[in-house]
CSV table of C-alpha atoms in Angstrom, one decimal:
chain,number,residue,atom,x,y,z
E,31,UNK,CA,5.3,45.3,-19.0
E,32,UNK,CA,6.8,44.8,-15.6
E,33,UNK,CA,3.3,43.0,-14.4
E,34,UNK,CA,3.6,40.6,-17.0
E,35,UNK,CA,7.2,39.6,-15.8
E,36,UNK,CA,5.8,39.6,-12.7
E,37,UNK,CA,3.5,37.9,-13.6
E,38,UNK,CA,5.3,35.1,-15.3
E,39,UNK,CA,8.2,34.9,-12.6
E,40,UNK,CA,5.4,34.2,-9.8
E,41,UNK,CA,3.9,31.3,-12.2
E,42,UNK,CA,7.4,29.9,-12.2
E,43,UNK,CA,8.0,29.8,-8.9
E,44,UNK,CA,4.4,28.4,-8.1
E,45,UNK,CA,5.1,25.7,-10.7
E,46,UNK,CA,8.9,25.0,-8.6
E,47,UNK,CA,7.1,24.9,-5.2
E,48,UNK,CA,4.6,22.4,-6.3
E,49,UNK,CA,7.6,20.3,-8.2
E,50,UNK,CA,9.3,20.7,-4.8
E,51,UNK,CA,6.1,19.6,-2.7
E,52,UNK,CA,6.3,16.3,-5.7
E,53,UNK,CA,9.7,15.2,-5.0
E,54,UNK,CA,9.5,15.1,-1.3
E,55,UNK,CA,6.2,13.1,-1.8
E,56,UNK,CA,7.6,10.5,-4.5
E,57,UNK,CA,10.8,10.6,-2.0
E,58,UNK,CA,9.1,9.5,0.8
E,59,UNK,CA,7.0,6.9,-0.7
E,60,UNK,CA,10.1,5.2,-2.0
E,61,UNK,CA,11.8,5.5,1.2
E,62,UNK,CA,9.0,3.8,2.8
E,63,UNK,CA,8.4,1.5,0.2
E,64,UNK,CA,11.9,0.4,0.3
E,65,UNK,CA,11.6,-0.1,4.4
E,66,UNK,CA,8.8,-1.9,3.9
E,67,UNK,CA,10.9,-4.3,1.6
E,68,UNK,CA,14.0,-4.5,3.5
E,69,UNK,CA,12.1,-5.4,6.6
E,70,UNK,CA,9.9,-8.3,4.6
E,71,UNK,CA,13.4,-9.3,3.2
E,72,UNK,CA,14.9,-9.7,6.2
E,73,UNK,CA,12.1,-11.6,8.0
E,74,UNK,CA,11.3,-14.9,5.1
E,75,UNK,CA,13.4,-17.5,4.4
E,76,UNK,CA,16.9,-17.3,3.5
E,77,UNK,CA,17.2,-13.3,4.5
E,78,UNK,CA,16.3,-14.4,7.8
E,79,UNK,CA,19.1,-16.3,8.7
E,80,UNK,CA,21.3,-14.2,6.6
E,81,UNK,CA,20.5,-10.9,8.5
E,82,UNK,CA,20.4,-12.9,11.6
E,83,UNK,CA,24.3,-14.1,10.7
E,84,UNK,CA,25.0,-10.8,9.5
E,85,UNK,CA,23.5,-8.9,12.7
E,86,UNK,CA,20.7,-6.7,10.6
E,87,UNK,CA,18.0,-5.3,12.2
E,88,UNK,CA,14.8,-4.1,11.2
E,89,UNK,CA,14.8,-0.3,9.9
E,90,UNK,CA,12.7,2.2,11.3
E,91,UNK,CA,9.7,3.5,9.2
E,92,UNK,CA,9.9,7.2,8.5
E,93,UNK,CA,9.0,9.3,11.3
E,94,UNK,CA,8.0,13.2,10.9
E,95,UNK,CA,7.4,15.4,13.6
E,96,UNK,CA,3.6,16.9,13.5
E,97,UNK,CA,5.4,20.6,13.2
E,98,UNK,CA,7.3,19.6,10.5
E,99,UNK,CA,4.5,17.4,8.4
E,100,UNK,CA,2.8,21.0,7.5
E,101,UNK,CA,4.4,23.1,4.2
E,102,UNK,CA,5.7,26.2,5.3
E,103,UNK,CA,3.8,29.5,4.7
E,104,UNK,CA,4.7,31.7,1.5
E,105,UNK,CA,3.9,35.1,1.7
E,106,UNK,CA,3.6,36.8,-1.5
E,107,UNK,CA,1.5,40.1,0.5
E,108,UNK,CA,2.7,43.6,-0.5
E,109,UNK,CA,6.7,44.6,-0.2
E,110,UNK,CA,7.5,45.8,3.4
């Protein structure tokens, strides 16, 4: 029976690496998304005057280095 608990424990972790992969997706589109809407805000009529009183700047969009943008490898290969 050990391959089958094996078996299951490598499903499970597939299944929390691809739940990991979704949360970084969902929160990167909703940090964009909110960037995108702060910096319409801030640009129409009344926010502009208001973040111009207030001293508010534009936010940057998000910004990912190309090393970073690829998922790191998992090797699952034979124990060394």
């Amino acid at each position: 029976y050990p391959e089958l608990k094996a078996s299951a424990s490598f499903r499970d972790l597939q299944s929390q690496l691809e739940g990991t992969e979704n949360r970084i997706t969902v929160a990167r589109r909703d940090y964009i998304d909110a960037v995108l809407a702060y910096n319409s805000a801030i640009q129409r009529v009344p926010g502009r005057f208001l973040a111009d009183w207030a001293g508010m700047e534009a936010a940057a969009q998000l910004t990912i280095a190309e090393p970073e943008r690829t998922a790191p490898a998992v090797d699952f290969g034979e124990p060394k």
